[in-house]
PDB file of C-alpha atoms in Angstrom:
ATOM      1  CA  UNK A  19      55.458-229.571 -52.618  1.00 50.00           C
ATOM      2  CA  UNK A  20      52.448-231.254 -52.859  1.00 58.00           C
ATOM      3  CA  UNK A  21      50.222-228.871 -52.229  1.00 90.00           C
ATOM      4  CA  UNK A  22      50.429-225.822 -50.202  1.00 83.00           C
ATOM      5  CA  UNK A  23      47.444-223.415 -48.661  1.00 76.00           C
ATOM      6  CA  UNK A  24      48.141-219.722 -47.846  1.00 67.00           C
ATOM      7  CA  UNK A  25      45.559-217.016 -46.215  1.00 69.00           C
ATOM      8  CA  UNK A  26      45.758-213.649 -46.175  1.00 70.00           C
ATOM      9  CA  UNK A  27      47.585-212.110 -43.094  1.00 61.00           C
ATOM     10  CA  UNK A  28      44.696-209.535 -42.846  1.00 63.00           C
ATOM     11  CA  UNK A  29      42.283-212.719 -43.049  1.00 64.00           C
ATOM     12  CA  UNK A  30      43.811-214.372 -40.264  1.00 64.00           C
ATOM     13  CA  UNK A  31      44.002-211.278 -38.284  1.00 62.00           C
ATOM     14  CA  UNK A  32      40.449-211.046 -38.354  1.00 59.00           C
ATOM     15  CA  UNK A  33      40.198-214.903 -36.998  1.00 68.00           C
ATOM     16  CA  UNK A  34      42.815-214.904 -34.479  1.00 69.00           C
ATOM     17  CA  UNK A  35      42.531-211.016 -33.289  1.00 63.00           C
ATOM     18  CA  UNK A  36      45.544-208.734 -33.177  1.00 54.00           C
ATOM     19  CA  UNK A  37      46.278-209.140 -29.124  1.00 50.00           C
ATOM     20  CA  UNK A  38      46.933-212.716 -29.065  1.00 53.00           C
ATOM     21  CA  UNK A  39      49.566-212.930 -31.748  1.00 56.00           C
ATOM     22  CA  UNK A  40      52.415-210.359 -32.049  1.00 55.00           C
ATOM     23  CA  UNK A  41      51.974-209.123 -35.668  1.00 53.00           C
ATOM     24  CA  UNK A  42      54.683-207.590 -36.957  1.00 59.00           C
ATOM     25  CA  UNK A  43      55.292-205.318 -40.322  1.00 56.00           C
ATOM     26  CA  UNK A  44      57.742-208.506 -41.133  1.00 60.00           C
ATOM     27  CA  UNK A  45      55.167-211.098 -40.943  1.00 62.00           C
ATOM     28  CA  UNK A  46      54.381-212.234 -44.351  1.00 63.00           C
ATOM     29  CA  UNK A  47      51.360-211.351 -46.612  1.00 59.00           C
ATOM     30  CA  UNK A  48      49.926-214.669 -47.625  1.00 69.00           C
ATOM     31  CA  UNK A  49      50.574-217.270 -44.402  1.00 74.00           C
ATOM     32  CA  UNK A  50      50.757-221.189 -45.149  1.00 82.00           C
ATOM     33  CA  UNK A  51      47.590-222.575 -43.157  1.00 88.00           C
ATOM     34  CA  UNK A  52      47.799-226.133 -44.896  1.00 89.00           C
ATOM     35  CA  UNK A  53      50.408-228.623 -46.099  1.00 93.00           C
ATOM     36  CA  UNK A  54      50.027-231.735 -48.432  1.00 94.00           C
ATOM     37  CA  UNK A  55      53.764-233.892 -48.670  1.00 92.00           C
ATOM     38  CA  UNK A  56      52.858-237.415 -49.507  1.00 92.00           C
ATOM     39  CA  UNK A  57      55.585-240.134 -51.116  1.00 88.00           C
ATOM     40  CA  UNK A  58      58.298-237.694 -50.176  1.00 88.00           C
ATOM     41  CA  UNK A  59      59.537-238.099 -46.950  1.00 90.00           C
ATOM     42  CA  UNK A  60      61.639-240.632 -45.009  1.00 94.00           C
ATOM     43  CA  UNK A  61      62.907-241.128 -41.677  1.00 95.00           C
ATOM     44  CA  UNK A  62      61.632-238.705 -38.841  1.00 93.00           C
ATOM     45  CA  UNK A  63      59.360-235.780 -39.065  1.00 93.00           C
ATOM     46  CA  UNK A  64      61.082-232.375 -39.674  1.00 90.00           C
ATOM     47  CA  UNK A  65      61.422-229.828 -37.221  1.00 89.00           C
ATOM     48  CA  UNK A  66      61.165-227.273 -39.732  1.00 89.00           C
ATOM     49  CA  UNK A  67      57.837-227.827 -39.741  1.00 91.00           C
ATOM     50  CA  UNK A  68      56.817-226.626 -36.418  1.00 90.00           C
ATOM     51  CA  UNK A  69      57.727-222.757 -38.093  1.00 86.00           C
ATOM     52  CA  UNK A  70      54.766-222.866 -39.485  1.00 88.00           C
ATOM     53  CA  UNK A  71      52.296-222.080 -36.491  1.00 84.00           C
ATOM     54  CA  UNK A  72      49.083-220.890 -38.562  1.00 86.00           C
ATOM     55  CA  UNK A  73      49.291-224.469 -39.609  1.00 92.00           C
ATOM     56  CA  UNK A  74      46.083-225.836 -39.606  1.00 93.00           C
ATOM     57  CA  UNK A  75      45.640-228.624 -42.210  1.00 95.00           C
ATOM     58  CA  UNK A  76      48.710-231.129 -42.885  1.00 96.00           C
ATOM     59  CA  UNK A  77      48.719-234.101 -44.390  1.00 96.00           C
ATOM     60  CA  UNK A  78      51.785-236.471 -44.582  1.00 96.00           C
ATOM     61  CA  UNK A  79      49.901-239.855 -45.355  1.00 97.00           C
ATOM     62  CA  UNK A  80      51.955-242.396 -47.218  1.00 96.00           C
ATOM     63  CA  UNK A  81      55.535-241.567 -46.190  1.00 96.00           C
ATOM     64  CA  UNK A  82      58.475-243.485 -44.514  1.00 96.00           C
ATOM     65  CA  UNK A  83      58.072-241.701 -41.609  1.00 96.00           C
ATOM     66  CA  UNK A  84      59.795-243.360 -38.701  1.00 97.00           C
ATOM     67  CA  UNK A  85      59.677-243.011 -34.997  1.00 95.00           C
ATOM     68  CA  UNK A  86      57.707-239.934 -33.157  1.00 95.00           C
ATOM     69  CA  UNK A  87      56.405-236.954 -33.759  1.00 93.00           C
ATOM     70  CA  UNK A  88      59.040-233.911 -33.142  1.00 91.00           C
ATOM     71  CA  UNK A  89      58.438-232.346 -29.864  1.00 92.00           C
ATOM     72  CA  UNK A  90      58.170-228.620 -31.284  1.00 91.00           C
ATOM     73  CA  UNK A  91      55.548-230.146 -33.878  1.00 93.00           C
ATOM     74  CA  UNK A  92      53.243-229.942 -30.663  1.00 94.00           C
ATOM     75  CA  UNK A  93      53.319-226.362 -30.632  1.00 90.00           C
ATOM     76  CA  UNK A  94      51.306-225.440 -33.999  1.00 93.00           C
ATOM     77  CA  UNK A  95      48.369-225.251 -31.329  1.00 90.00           C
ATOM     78  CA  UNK A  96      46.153-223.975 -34.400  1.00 91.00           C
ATOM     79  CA  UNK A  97      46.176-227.409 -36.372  1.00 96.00           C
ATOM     80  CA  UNK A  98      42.410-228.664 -36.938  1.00 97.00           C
ATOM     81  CA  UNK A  99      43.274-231.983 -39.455  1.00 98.00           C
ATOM     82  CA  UNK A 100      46.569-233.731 -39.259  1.00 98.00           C
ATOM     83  CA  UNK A 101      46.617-237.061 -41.233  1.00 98.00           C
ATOM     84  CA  UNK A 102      49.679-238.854 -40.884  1.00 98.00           C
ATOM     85  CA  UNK A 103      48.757-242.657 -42.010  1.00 98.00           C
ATOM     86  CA  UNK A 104      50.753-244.909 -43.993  1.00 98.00           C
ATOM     87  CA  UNK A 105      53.538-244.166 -41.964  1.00 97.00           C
ATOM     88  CA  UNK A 106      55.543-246.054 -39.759  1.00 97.00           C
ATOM     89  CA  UNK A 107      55.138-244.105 -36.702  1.00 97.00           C
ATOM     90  CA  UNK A 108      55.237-245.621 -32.994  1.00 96.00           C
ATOM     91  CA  UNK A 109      54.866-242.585 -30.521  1.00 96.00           C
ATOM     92  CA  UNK A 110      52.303-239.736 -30.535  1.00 95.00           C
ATOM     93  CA  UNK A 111      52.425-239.953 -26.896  1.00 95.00           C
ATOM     94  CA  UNK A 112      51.467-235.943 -26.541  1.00 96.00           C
ATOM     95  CA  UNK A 113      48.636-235.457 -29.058  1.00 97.00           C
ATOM     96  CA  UNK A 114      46.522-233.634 -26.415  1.00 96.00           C
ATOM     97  CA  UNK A 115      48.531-231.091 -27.006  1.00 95.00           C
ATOM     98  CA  UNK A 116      46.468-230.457 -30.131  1.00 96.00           C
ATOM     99  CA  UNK A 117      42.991-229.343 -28.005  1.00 93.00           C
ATOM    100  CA  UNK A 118      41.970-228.121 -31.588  1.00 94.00           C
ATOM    101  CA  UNK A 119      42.116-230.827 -33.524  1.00 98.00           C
ATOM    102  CA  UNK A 120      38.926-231.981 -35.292  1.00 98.00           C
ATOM    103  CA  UNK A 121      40.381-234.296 -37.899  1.00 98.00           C
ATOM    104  CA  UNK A 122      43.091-237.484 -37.047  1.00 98.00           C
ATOM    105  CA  UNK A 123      44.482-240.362 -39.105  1.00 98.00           C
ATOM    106  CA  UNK A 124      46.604-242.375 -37.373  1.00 98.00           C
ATOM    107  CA  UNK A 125      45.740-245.369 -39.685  1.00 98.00           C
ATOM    108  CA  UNK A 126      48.471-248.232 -40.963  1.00 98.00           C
ATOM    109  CA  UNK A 127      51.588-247.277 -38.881  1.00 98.00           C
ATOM    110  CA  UNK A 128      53.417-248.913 -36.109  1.00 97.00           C
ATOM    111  CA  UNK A 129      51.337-247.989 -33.034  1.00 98.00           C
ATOM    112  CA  UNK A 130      50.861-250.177 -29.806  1.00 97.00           C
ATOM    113  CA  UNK A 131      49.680-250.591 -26.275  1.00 97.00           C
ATOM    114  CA  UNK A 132      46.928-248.152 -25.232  1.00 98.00           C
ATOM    115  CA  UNK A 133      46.305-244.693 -25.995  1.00 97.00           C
ATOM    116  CA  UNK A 134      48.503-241.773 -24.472  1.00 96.00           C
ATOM    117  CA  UNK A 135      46.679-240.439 -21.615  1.00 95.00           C
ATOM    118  CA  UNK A 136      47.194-237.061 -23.042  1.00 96.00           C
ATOM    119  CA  UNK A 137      44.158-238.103 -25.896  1.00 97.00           C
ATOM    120  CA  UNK A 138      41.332-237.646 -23.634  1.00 96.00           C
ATOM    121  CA  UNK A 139      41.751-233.616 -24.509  1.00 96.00           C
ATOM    122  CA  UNK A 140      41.113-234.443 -28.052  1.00 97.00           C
ATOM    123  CA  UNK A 141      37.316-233.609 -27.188  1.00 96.00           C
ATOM    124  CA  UNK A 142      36.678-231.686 -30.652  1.00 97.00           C
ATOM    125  CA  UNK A 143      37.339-234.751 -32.676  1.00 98.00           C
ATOM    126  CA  UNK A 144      34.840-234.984 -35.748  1.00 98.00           C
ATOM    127  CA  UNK A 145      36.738-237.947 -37.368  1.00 98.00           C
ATOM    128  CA  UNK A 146      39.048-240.605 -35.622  1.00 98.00           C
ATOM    129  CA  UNK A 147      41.021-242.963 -37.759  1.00 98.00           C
ATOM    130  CA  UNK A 148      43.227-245.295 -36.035  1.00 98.00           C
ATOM    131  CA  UNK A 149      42.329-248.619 -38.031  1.00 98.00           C
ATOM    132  CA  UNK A 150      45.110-250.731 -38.940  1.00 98.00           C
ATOM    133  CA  UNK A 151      47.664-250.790 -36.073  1.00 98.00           C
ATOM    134  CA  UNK A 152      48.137-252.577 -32.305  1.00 98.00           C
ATOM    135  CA  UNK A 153      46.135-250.138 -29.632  1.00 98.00           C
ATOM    136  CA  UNK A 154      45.407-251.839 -26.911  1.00 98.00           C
ATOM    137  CA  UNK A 155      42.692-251.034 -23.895  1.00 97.00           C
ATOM    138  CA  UNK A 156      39.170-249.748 -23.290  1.00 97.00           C
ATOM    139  CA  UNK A 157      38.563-247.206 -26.018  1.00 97.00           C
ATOM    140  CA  UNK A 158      35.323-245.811 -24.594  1.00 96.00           C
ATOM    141  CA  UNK A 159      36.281-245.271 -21.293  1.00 95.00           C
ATOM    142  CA  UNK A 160      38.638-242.453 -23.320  1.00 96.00           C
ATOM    143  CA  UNK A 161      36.603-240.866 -26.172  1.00 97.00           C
ATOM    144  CA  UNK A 162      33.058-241.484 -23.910  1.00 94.00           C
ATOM    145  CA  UNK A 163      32.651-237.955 -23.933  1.00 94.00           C
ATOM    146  CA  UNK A 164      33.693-236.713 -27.755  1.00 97.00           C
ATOM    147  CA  UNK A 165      30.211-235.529 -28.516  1.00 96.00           C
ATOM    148  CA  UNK A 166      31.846-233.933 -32.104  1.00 97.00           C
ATOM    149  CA  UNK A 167      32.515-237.386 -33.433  1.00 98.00           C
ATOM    150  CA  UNK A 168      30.706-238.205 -36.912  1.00 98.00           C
ATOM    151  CA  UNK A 169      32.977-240.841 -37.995  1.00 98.00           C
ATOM    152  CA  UNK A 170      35.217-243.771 -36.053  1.00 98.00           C
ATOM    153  CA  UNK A 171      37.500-246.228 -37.633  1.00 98.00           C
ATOM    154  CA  UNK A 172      39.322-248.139 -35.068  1.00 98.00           C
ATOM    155  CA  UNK A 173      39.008-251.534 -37.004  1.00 98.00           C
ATOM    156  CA  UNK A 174      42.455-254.298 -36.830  1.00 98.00           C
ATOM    157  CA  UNK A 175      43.390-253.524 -33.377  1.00 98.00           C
ATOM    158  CA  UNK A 176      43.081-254.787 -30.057  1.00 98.00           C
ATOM    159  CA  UNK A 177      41.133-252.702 -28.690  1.00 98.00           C
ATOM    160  CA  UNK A 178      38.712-254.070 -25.766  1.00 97.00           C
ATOM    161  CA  UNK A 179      36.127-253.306 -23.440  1.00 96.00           C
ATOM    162  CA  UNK A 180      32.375-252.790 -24.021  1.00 96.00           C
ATOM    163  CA  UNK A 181      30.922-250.678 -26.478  1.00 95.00           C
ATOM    164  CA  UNK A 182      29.618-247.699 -23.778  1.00 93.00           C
ATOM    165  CA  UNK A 183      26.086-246.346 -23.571  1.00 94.00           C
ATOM    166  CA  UNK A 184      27.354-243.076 -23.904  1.00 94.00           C
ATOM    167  CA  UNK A 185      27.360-243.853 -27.763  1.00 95.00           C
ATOM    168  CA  UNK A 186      24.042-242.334 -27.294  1.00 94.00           C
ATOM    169  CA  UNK A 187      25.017-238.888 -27.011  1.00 95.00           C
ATOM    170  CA  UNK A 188      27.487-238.986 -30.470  1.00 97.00           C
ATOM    171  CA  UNK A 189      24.339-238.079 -32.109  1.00 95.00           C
ATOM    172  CA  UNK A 190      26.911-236.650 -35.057  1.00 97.00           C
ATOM    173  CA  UNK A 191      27.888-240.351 -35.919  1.00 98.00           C
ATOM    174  CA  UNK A 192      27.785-240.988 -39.917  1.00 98.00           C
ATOM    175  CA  UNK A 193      30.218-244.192 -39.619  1.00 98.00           C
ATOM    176  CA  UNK A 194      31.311-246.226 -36.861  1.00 98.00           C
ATOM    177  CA  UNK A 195      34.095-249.295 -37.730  1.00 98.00           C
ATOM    178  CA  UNK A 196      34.822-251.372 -35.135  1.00 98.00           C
ATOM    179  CA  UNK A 197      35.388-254.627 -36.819  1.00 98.00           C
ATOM    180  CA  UNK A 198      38.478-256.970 -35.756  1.00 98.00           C
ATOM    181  CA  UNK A 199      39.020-255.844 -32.276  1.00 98.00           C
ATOM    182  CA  UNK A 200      38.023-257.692 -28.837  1.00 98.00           C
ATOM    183  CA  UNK A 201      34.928-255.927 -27.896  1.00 98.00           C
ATOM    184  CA  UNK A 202      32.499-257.632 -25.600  1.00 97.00           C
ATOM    185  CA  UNK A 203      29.136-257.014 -23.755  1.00 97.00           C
ATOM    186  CA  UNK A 204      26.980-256.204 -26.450  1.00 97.00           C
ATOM    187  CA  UNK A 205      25.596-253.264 -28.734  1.00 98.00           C
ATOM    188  CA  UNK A 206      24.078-250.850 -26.430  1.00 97.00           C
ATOM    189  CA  UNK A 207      20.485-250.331 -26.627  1.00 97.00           C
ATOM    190  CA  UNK A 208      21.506-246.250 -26.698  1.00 97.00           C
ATOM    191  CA  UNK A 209      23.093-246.304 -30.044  1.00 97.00           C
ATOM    192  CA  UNK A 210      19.383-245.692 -31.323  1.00 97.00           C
ATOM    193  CA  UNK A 211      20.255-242.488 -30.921  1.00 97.00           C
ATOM    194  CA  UNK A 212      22.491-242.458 -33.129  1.00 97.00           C
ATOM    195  CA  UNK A 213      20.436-241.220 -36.275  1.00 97.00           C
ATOM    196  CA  UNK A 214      22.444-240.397 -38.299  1.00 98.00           C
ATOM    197  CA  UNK A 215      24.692-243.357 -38.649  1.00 98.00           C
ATOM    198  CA  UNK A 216      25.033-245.008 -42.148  1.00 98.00           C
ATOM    199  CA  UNK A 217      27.696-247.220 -41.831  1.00 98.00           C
ATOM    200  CA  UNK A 218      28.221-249.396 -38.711  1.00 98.00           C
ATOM    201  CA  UNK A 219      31.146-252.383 -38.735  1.00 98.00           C
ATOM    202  CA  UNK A 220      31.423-254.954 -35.573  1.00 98.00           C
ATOM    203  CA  UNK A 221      32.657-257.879 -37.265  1.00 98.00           C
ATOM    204  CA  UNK A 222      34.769-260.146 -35.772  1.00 98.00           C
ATOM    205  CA  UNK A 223      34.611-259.286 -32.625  1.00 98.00           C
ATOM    206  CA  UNK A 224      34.478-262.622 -31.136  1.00 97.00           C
ATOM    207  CA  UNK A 225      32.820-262.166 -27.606  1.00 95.00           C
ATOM    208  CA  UNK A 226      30.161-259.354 -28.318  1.00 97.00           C
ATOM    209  CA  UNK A 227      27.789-261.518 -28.023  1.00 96.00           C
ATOM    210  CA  UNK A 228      24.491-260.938 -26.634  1.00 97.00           C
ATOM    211  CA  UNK A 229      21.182-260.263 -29.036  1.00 97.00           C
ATOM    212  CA  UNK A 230      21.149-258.090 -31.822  1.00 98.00           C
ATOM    213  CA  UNK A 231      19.248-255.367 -30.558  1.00 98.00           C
ATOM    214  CA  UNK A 232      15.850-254.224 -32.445  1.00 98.00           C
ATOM    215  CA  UNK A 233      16.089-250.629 -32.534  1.00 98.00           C
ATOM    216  CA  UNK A 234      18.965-251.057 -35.039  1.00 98.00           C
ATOM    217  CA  UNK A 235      15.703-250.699 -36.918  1.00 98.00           C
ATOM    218  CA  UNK A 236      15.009-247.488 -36.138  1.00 97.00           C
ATOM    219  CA  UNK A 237      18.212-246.450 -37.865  1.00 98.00           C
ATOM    220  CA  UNK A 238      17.073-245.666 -40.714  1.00 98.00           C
ATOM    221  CA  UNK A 239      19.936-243.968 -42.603  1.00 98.00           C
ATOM    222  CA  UNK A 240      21.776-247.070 -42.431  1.00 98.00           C
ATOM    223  CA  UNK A 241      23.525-248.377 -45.476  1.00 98.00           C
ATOM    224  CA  UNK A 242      25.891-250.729 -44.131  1.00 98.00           C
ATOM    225  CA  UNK A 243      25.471-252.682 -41.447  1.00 98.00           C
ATOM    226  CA  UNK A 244      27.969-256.033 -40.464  1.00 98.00           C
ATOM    227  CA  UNK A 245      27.177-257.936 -38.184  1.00 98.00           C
ATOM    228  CA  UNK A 246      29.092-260.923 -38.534  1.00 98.00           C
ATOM    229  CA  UNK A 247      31.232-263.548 -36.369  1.00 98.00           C
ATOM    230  CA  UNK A 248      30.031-261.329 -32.996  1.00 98.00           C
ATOM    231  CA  UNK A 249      28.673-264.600 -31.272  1.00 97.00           C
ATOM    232  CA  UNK A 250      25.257-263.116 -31.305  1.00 98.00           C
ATOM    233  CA  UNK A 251      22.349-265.084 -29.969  1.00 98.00           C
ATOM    234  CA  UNK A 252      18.572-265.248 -31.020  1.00 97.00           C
ATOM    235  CA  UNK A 253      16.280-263.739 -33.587  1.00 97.00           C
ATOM    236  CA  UNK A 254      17.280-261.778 -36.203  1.00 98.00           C
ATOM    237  CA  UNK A 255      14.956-258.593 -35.713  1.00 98.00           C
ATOM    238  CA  UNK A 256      11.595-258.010 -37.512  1.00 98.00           C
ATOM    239  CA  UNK A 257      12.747-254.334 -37.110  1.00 98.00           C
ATOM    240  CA  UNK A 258      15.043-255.000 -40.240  1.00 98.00           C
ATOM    241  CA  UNK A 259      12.343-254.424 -42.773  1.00 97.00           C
ATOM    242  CA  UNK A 260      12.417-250.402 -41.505  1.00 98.00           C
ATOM    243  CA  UNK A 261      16.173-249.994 -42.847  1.00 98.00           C
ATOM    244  CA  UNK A 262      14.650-248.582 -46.538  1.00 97.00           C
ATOM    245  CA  UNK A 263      18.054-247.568 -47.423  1.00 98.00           C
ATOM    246  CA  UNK A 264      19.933-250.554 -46.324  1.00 98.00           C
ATOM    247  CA  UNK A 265      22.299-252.384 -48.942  1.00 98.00           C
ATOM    248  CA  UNK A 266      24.698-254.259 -47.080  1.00 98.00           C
ATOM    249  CA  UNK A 267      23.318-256.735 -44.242  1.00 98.00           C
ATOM    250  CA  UNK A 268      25.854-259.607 -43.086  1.00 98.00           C
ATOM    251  CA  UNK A 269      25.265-261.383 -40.103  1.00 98.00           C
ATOM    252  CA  UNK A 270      26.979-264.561 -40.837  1.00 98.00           C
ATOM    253  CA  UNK A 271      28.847-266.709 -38.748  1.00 98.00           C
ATOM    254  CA  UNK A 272      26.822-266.186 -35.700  1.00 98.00           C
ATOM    255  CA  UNK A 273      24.814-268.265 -33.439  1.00 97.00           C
ATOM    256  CA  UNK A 274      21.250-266.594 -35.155  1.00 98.00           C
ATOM    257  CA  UNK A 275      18.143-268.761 -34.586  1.00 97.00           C
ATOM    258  CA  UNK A 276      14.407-269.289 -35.466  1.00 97.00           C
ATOM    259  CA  UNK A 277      12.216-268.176 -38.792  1.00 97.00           C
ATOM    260  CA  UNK A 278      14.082-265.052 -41.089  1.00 97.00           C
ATOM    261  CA  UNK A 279      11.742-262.453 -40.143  1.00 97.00           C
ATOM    262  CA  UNK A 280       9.350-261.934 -43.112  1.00 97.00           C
ATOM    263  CA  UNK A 281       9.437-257.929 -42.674  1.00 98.00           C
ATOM    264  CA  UNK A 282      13.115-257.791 -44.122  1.00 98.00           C
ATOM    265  CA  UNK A 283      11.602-258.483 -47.552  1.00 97.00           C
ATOM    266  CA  UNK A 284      10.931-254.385 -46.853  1.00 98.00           C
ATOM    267  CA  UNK A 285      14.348-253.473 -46.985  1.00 98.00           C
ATOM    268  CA  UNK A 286      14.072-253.109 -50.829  1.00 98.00           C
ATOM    269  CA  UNK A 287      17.624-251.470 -51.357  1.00 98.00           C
ATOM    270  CA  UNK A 288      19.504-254.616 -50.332  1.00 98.00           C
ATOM    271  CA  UNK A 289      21.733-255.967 -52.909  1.00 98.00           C
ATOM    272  CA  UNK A 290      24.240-258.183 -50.318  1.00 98.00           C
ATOM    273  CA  UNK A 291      22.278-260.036 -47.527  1.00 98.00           C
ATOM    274  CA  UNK A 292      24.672-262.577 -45.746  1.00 98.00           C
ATOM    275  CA  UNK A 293      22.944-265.131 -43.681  1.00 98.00           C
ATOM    276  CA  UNK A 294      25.204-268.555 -43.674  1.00 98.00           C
ATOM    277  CA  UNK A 295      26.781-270.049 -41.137  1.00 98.00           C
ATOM    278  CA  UNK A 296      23.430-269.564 -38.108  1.00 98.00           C
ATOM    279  CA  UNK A 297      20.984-271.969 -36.901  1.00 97.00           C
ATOM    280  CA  UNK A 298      17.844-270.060 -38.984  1.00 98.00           C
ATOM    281  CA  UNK A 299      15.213-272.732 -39.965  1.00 96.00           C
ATOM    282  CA  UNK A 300      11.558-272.480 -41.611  1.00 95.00           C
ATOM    283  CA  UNK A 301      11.116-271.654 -45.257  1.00 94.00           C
ATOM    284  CA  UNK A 302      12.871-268.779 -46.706  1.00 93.00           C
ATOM    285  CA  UNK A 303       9.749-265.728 -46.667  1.00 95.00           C
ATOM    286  CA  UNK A 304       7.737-265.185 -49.603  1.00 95.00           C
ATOM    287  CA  UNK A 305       8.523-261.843 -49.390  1.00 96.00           C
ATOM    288  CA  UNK A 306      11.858-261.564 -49.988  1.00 96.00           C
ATOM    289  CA  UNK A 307      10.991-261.152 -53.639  1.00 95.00           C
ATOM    290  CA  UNK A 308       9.964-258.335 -52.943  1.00 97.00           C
ATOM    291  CA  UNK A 309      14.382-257.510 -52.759  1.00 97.00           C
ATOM    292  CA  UNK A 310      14.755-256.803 -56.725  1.00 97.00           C
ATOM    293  CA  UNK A 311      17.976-255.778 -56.087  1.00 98.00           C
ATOM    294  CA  UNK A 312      19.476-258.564 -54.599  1.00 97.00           C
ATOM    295  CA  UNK A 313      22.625-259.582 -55.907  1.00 97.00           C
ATOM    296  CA  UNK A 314      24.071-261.867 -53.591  1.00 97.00           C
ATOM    297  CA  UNK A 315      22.328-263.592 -51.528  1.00 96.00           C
ATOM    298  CA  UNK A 316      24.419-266.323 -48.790  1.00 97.00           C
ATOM    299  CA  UNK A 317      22.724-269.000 -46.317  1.00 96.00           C
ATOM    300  CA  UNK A 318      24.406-272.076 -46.182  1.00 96.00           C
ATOM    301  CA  UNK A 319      24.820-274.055 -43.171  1.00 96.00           C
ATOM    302  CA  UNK A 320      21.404-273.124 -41.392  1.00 96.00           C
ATOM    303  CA  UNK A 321      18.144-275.085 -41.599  1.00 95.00           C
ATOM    304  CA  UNK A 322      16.098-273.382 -44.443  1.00 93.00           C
ATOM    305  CA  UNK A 323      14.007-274.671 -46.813  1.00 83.00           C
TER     306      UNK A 323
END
């Protein structure tokens, strides 16, 4: 065993009250709550593990595991996190069934098609991690309402549709990873709200298109921010130069025109700015010496000076 995480009985008494559960003088002192098994298991998921119904933390990332998950696993109703990437898994068809759950990886198996219906109960998701697979189908229209969420990976699928307004009211977001899908119709002016967002990924997505909106600017926790290969159209904002703590801008490989905003020489933390591959022209800003940290800076193929 990797790892495993007991709790007091008494403890979990207290948490889960005594009418609920039918405690008896047989049930164990110390109660597993969380289980660790990684690089041990093949084939399917073990039934055995659906005894365990404190469960509420289990990781089984970077196993063989084949095939679905056990039908009994869907009664440990108490589980919070379950991380099962690096698998080779194909069916979760009735993960609803965990209405606790606040922590998913789904990452690097064998998924396809769209998401079981059953997901839209997942509404106490804080992170969602389902890069790396073939989901299919409008992911907003199902997780519109997950208020909880602070971080989204969804990156190397198929996922389409537009990115939804409602982004607005995920005012948890830290990280959102979109990159590699088929996502159209734009960034939505409402992910302003967002304020708390450090890391946001929509490369790739071929037919976003649209401008890049300016009150990415008012973002000002950002970090990391790719852009790239979206089709986007028009000025790169002036609204930039806010992002303080920005060190990663790419918006390459987009259809970008007009002078490079002088105000982004404000963004002082940059050390990657990745600018090649538009249709900017005019003279490169005096300012952007002001970007000591600059270690990389790319912006061939455009019409700069």
């Amino acid at each position: 065993w990797d790892e495993v995480q007991c709790e007091d009985k008494m403890d979990l008494m207290y948490e889960y009250g005594q009418d609920d559960i039918a405690w008896t003088d047989d049930t164990p002192e110390r109660i597993v709550t969380g289980l660790t098994l990684r690089q041990r298991l093949g084939g399917q998921i073990p039934d055995e593990l659906s005894l365990l119904s404190f469960l509420q933390y289990l990781d089984l990332e970077n196993n063989k595991l084949v095939g679905s998950l056990p039908s009994h696993m869907y009664e440990l109703h108490k589980l919070k996190t379950l991380f099962l990437s690096q698998n080779q898994l194909s069916n979760v068809d009735d993960i609803g069934e965990f209405k606790h759950l606040e922590h998913l990886s789904l990452s690097m198996n064998n998924f396809k098609g769209p998401l079981p219906a059953s997901f839209e109960n997942l509404k106490h998701l804080k992170t969602l991690d389902l890069h790396t697979n073939e989901f299919t189908g409008d992911l907003f229209q199902v997780i519109n309402d997950f208020e909880s969420l602070e971080t989204i990976d969804v990156a190397f699928n198929d996922f389409n549709g537009t990115l939804s307004p409602l982004v607005g009211n995920m005012a948890n977001l830290t990280t959102i990873l979109l990159g590699n899908n088929q996502f159209s119709g734009g960034i939505p002016e409402d992910i302003q709200f967002c304020k708390r967002l450090q890391d946001l990924s929509v490369e790739a997505n071929h037919d976003l298109g649209g401008i890049i909106p300016a009150v990415l600017g008012q973002l000002t926790s950002l970090v990391f921010l790719n852009l790239s290969t979206c089709g986007f159209k028009g000025p790169l904002p002036a609204s930039f130069g806010n992002l303080d703590k920005l060190k990663f801008l790419d918006v390459s490989f987009n259809n970008l025109d007009g002078a490079l905003p002088k105000e982004l020489g404000n963004a002082t933390s940059l050390t990657t700015l990745g600018l090649a591959y538009n249709e900017f022209e005019g003279l490169i800003p005096s300012e952007f010496g002001s970007l000591t940290n600059l270690k990389e800076l790319v912006s061939q193929n455009n019409n700069l000076k």
